[in-house]
Amino acid sequence: MVKDGVPVEIQSVGAGAVNQAVKAIAISRGFLSPVGIELSCVPSFADIVIDGEYRTAIRFDIMPRYISQSNDVH
């Protein structure tokens, strides 16, 4: 889990699934930001096989990046 510092991979096939994956990443940012974790996301293409057919998926590699929670004003 990203919250535990472990990178996560999401693969989506089809416009609707990619849309839902992007929304899930955006929602996750909202949950993790208050605890000092920012998400870094790298999209790429992946060739996969579904029911014996080759398909192209969009792959999201999601990595945590820890941010300072300092309230100091400079």
CSV table of C-alpha atoms in Angstrom, one decimal, residues 9-50:
chain,number,residue,atom,x,y,z
A,9,GLU,CA,0.5,-0.4,-10.0
A,10,ILE,CA,-2.9,0.0,-11.6
A,11,GLN,CA,-3.7,-1.3,-15.1
A,12,SER,CA,-6.9,-0.2,-16.9
A,13,VAL,CA,-8.4,-1.2,-20.2
A,14,GLY,CA,-10.9,1.0,-21.9
A,15,ALA,CA,-11.8,4.7,-21.5
A,16,GLY,CA,-14.2,4.2,-18.6
A,17,ALA,CA,-11.7,2.1,-16.6
A,18,VAL,CA,-8.9,4.6,-17.2
A,19,ASN,CA,-11.3,7.4,-16.1
A,20,GLN,CA,-12.1,5.6,-12.9
A,21,ALA,CA,-8.4,4.9,-12.2
A,22,VAL,CA,-7.5,8.6,-12.6
A,23,LYS,CA,-10.4,9.5,-10.2
A,24,ALA,CA,-9.2,6.9,-7.7
A,25,ILE,CA,-5.7,8.4,-7.8
A,26,ALA,CA,-7.1,11.9,-7.3
A,27,ILE,CA,-9.2,10.8,-4.3
A,28,SER,CA,-6.2,9.0,-2.8
A,29,ARG,CA,-4.2,12.2,-3.0
A,30,GLY,CA,-6.9,13.8,-0.8
A,31,PHE,CA,-6.6,11.1,1.8
A,32,LEU,CA,-2.8,11.0,1.9
A,33,SER,CA,-1.9,14.7,1.7
A,34,PRO,CA,-3.0,15.5,5.3
A,35,VAL,CA,-0.7,12.8,6.6
A,36,GLY,CA,2.3,14.1,4.7
A,37,ILE,CA,2.3,11.8,1.7
A,38,GLU,CA,2.2,13.1,-1.9
A,39,LEU,CA,1.6,10.8,-4.8
A,40,SER,CA,3.8,10.6,-7.9
A,41,CYS,CA,2.1,8.9,-10.9
A,42,VAL,CA,3.8,7.7,-14.1
A,43,PRO,CA,1.5,6.5,-16.9
A,44,SER,CA,2.6,4.1,-19.6
A,45,PHE,CA,1.3,1.5,-22.0
A,46,ALA,CA,1.2,-2.2,-21.2
A,47,ASP,CA,0.4,-5.1,-23.6
A,48,ILE,CA,-1.8,-7.7,-21.8
A,49,VAL,CA,-3.8,-10.8,-22.7
A,50,ILE,CA,-7.5,-11.0,-21.8
